[in-house]
Amino acid sequence: HITLLPKHAEPSSHDVKNLVDHLKHLVPDWKSELCPAGKNSSRKSSPSVIVVTMSATRAWLFIDELRKLPKAKTAWLHAKKLKVEDQAKTLQGDVRLAVGTPNRLLKLAELGSLDFSHLKFLIVDSHQDQKNFSLFTFPGMNADFIQLHQR
């Protein structure tokens, strides 16, 4: 499933601030699906939910909101101040939620560090920046997103 978040910042049931409630609605068994059972889980590198944003700044908004889910481990997959090697190491654990930019998600997938076999929801942030670019219209980013989606 692909869920689009609205491109405007007006409050709605799909706004960033309501992301946790939205996920709980989308994933009725959210506790077992989004919160790892323990350290012995055999599930590695394959989140159930990935949020795709166009920038690290937007990613942090989502990450802050996802912290409200108890025991849910969220991977931060964007390039700002984070090394791809460190992110690949994080993904070796039982990560159920991931937030990132198309290019970094694609790079981690190409390295074999990000697997989509357990992916249930791809949430796409369609927010427009100050120059009216979105994930779909920003030069180069739209191509990365298309390649990512084809995986």
mmCIF file with all atom_site columns, N, CA and C in Angstrom, residues 61-87:
data_model
loop_
_atom_site.group_PDB
_atom_site.id
_atom_site.type_symbol
_atom_site.label_atom_id
_atom_site.label_alt_id
_atom_site.label_comp_id
_atom_site.label_asym_id
_atom_site.label_entity_id
_atom_site.label_seq_id
_atom_site.pdbx_PDB_ins_code
_atom_site.Cartn_x
_atom_site.Cartn_y
_atom_site.Cartn_z
_atom_site.occupancy
_atom_site.B_iso_or_equiv
_atom_site.pdbx_formal_charge
_atom_site.auth_seq_id
_atom_site.auth_comp_id
_atom_site.auth_asym_id
_atom_site.auth_atom_id
_atom_site.pdbx_PDB_model_num
ATOM 1  N N  . LEU A 1 61 ? 10.812 15.507 11.520 1.00 0.00 ? 61 LEU A N  1
ATOM 2  C CA . LEU A 1 61 ? 9.437  15.716 11.985 1.00 0.00 ? 61 LEU A CA 1
ATOM 3  C C  . LEU A 1 61 ? 8.725  14.373 12.173 1.00 0.00 ? 61 LEU A C  1
ATOM 4  N N  . PHE A 1 62 ? 8.918  13.484 11.210 1.00 0.00 ? 62 PHE A N  1
ATOM 5  C CA . PHE A 1 62 ? 8.292  12.164 11.295 1.00 0.00 ? 62 PHE A CA 1
ATOM 6  C C  . PHE A 1 62 ? 8.914  11.321 12.411 1.00 0.00 ? 62 PHE A C  1
ATOM 7  N N  . ILE A 1 63 ? 10.222 11.385 12.542 1.00 0.00 ? 63 ILE A N  1
ATOM 8  C CA . ILE A 1 63 ? 10.918 10.606 13.564 1.00 0.00 ? 63 ILE A CA 1
ATOM 9  C C  . ILE A 1 63 ? 10.454 11.029 14.958 1.00 0.00 ? 63 ILE A C  1
ATOM 10 N N  . ASP A 1 64 ? 10.336 12.339 15.169 1.00 0.00 ? 64 ASP A N  1
ATOM 11 C CA . ASP A 1 64 ? 9.849  12.820 16.469 1.00 0.00 ? 64 ASP A CA 1
ATOM 12 C C  . ASP A 1 64 ? 8.457  12.285 16.766 1.00 0.00 ? 64 ASP A C  1
ATOM 13 N N  . GLU A 1 65 ? 7.618  12.245 15.787 1.00 0.00 ? 65 GLU A N  1
ATOM 14 C CA . GLU A 1 65 ? 6.253  11.736 15.988 1.00 0.00 ? 65 GLU A CA 1
ATOM 15 C C  . GLU A 1 65 ? 6.266  10.225 16.246 1.00 0.00 ? 65 GLU A C  1
ATOM 16 N N  . LEU A 1 66 ? 7.093  9.496  15.527 1.00 0.00 ? 66 LEU A N  1
ATOM 17 C CA . LEU A 1 66 ? 7.127  8.035  15.682 1.00 0.00 ? 66 LEU A CA 1
ATOM 18 C C  . LEU A 1 66 ? 7.689  7.606  17.036 1.00 0.00 ? 66 LEU A C  1
ATOM 19 N N  . ARG A 1 67 ? 8.386  8.493  17.707 1.00 0.00 ? 67 ARG A N  1
ATOM 20 C CA . ARG A 1 67 ? 8.897  8.184  19.046 1.00 0.00 ? 67 ARG A CA 1
ATOM 21 C C  . ARG A 1 67 ? 7.766  7.942  20.047 1.00 0.00 ? 67 ARG A C  1
ATOM 22 N N  . LYS A 1 68 ? 6.562  8.334  19.690 1.00 0.00 ? 68 LYS A N  1
ATOM 23 C CA . LYS A 1 68 ? 5.401  8.125  20.558 1.00 0.00 ? 68 LYS A CA 1
ATOM 24 C C  . LYS A 1 68 ? 4.955  6.663  20.588 1.00 0.00 ? 68 LYS A C  1
ATOM 25 N N  . LEU A 1 69 ? 5.420  5.874  19.633 1.00 0.00 ? 69 LEU A N  1
ATOM 26 C CA . LEU A 1 69 ? 5.074  4.452  19.638 1.00 0.00 ? 69 LEU A CA 1
ATOM 27 C C  . LEU A 1 69 ? 5.970  3.724  20.635 1.00 0.00 ? 69 LEU A C  1
ATOM 28 N N  . PRO A 1 70 ? 5.382  3.075  21.623 1.00 0.00 ? 70 PRO A N  1
ATOM 29 C CA . PRO A 1 70 ? 6.209  2.404  22.629 1.00 0.00 ? 70 PRO A CA 1
ATOM 30 C C  . PRO A 1 70 ? 6.996  1.237  22.038 1.00 0.00 ? 70 PRO A C  1
ATOM 31 N N  . LYS A 1 71 ? 8.285  1.187  22.359 1.00 0.00 ? 71 LYS A N  1
ATOM 32 C CA . LYS A 1 71 ? 9.184  0.104  21.971 1.00 0.00 ? 71 LYS A CA 1
ATOM 33 C C  . LYS A 1 71 ? 9.419  -0.027 20.464 1.00 0.00 ? 71 LYS A C  1
ATOM 34 N N  . ALA A 1 72 ? 8.930  0.888  19.687 1.00 0.00 ? 72 ALA A N  1
ATOM 35 C CA . ALA A 1 72 ? 9.149  0.816  18.237 1.00 0.00 ? 72 ALA A CA 1
ATOM 36 C C  . ALA A 1 72 ? 10.523 1.393  17.916 1.00 0.00 ? 72 ALA A C  1
ATOM 37 N N  . LYS A 1 73 ? 11.310 0.648  17.162 1.00 0.00 ? 73 LYS A N  1
ATOM 38 C CA . LYS A 1 73 ? 12.641 1.102  16.766 1.00 0.00 ? 73 LYS A CA 1
ATOM 39 C C  . LYS A 1 73 ? 12.546 1.673  15.359 1.00 0.00 ? 73 LYS A C  1
ATOM 40 N N  . THR A 1 74 ? 12.950 2.922  15.213 1.00 0.00 ? 74 THR A N  1
ATOM 41 C CA . THR A 1 74 ? 12.858 3.617  13.935 1.00 0.00 ? 74 THR A CA 1
ATOM 42 C C  . THR A 1 74 ? 14.254 3.901  13.397 1.00 0.00 ? 74 THR A C  1
ATOM 43 N N  . ALA A 1 75 ? 14.492 3.539  12.152 1.00 0.00 ? 75 ALA A N  1
ATOM 44 C CA . ALA A 1 75 ? 15.769 3.841  11.498 1.00 0.00 ? 75 ALA A CA 1
ATOM 45 C C  . ALA A 1 75 ? 15.683 5.197  10.816 1.00 0.00 ? 75 ALA A C  1
ATOM 46 N N  . TRP A 1 76 ? 16.709 5.990  10.974 1.00 0.00 ? 76 TRP A N  1
ATOM 47 C CA . TRP A 1 76 ? 16.802 7.307  10.357 1.00 0.00 ? 76 TRP A CA 1
ATOM 48 C C  . TRP A 1 76 ? 17.676 7.169  9.126  1.00 0.00 ? 76 TRP A C  1
ATOM 49 N N  . LEU A 1 77 ? 17.086 7.242  7.952  1.00 0.00 ? 77 LEU A N  1
ATOM 50 C CA . LEU A 1 77 ? 17.810 6.926  6.722  1.00 0.00 ? 77 LEU A CA 1
ATOM 51 C C  . LEU A 1 77 ? 17.858 8.124  5.776  1.00 0.00 ? 77 LEU A C  1
ATOM 52 N N  . HIS A 1 78 ? 18.637 9.090  6.165  1.00 0.00 ? 78 HIS A N  1
ATOM 53 C CA . HIS A 1 78 ? 18.881 10.258 5.319  1.00 0.00 ? 78 HIS A CA 1
ATOM 54 C C  . HIS A 1 78 ? 20.366 10.589 5.420  1.00 0.00 ? 78 HIS A C  1
ATOM 55 N N  . ALA A 1 79 ? 20.850 11.474 4.565  1.00 0.00 ? 79 ALA A N  1
ATOM 56 C CA . ALA A 1 79 ? 22.289 11.712 4.465  1.00 0.00 ? 79 ALA A CA 1
ATOM 57 C C  . ALA A 1 79 ? 22.832 12.769 5.423  1.00 0.00 ? 79 ALA A C  1
ATOM 58 N N  . LYS A 1 80 ? 21.995 13.575 6.012  1.00 0.00 ? 80 LYS A N  1
ATOM 59 C CA . LYS A 1 80 ? 22.483 14.681 6.834  1.00 0.00 ? 80 LYS A CA 1
ATOM 60 C C  . LYS A 1 80 ? 23.102 14.163 8.135  1.00 0.00 ? 80 LYS A C  1
ATOM 61 N N  . LYS A 1 81 ? 24.402 14.267 8.249  1.00 0.00 ? 81 LYS A N  1
ATOM 62 C CA . LYS A 1 81 ? 25.194 13.894 9.426  1.00 0.00 ? 81 LYS A CA 1
ATOM 63 C C  . LYS A 1 81 ? 25.162 12.401 9.751  1.00 0.00 ? 81 LYS A C  1
ATOM 64 N N  . LEU A 1 82 ? 24.660 11.578 8.861  1.00 0.00 ? 82 LEU A N  1
ATOM 65 C CA . LEU A 1 82 ? 24.590 10.145 9.123  1.00 0.00 ? 82 LEU A CA 1
ATOM 66 C C  . LEU A 1 82 ? 25.324 9.389  8.023  1.00 0.00 ? 82 LEU A C  1
ATOM 67 N N  . LYS A 1 83 ? 26.193 8.476  8.422  1.00 0.00 ? 83 LYS A N  1
ATOM 68 C CA . LYS A 1 83 ? 26.952 7.689  7.455  1.00 0.00 ? 83 LYS A CA 1
ATOM 69 C C  . LYS A 1 83 ? 26.148 6.472  7.024  1.00 0.00 ? 83 LYS A C  1
ATOM 70 N N  . VAL A 1 84 ? 26.255 6.136  5.755  1.00 0.00 ? 84 VAL A N  1
ATOM 71 C CA . VAL A 1 84 ? 25.520 4.995  5.216  1.00 0.00 ? 84 VAL A CA 1
ATOM 72 C C  . VAL A 1 84 ? 25.932 3.700  5.928  1.00 0.00 ? 84 VAL A C  1
ATOM 73 N N  . GLU A 1 85 ? 27.204 3.599  6.315  1.00 0.00 ? 85 GLU A N  1
ATOM 74 C CA . GLU A 1 85 ? 27.681 2.392  7.014  1.00 0.00 ? 85 GLU A CA 1
ATOM 75 C C  . GLU A 1 85 ? 26.998 2.227  8.375  1.00 0.00 ? 85 GLU A C  1
ATOM 76 N N  . ASP A 1 86 ? 26.815 3.344  9.080  1.00 0.00 ? 86 ASP A N  1
ATOM 77 C CA . ASP A 1 86 ? 26.143 3.302  10.380 1.00 0.00 ? 86 ASP A CA 1
ATOM 78 C C  . ASP A 1 86 ? 24.668 2.938  10.219 1.00 0.00 ? 86 ASP A C  1
ATOM 79 N N  . GLN A 1 87 ? 24.055 3.458  9.168  1.00 0.00 ? 87 GLN A N  1
ATOM 80 C CA . GLN A 1 87 ? 22.652 3.138  8.920  1.00 0.00 ? 87 GLN A CA 1
ATOM 81 C C  . GLN A 1 87 ? 22.488 1.670  8.543  1.00 0.00 ? 87 GLN A C  1
#
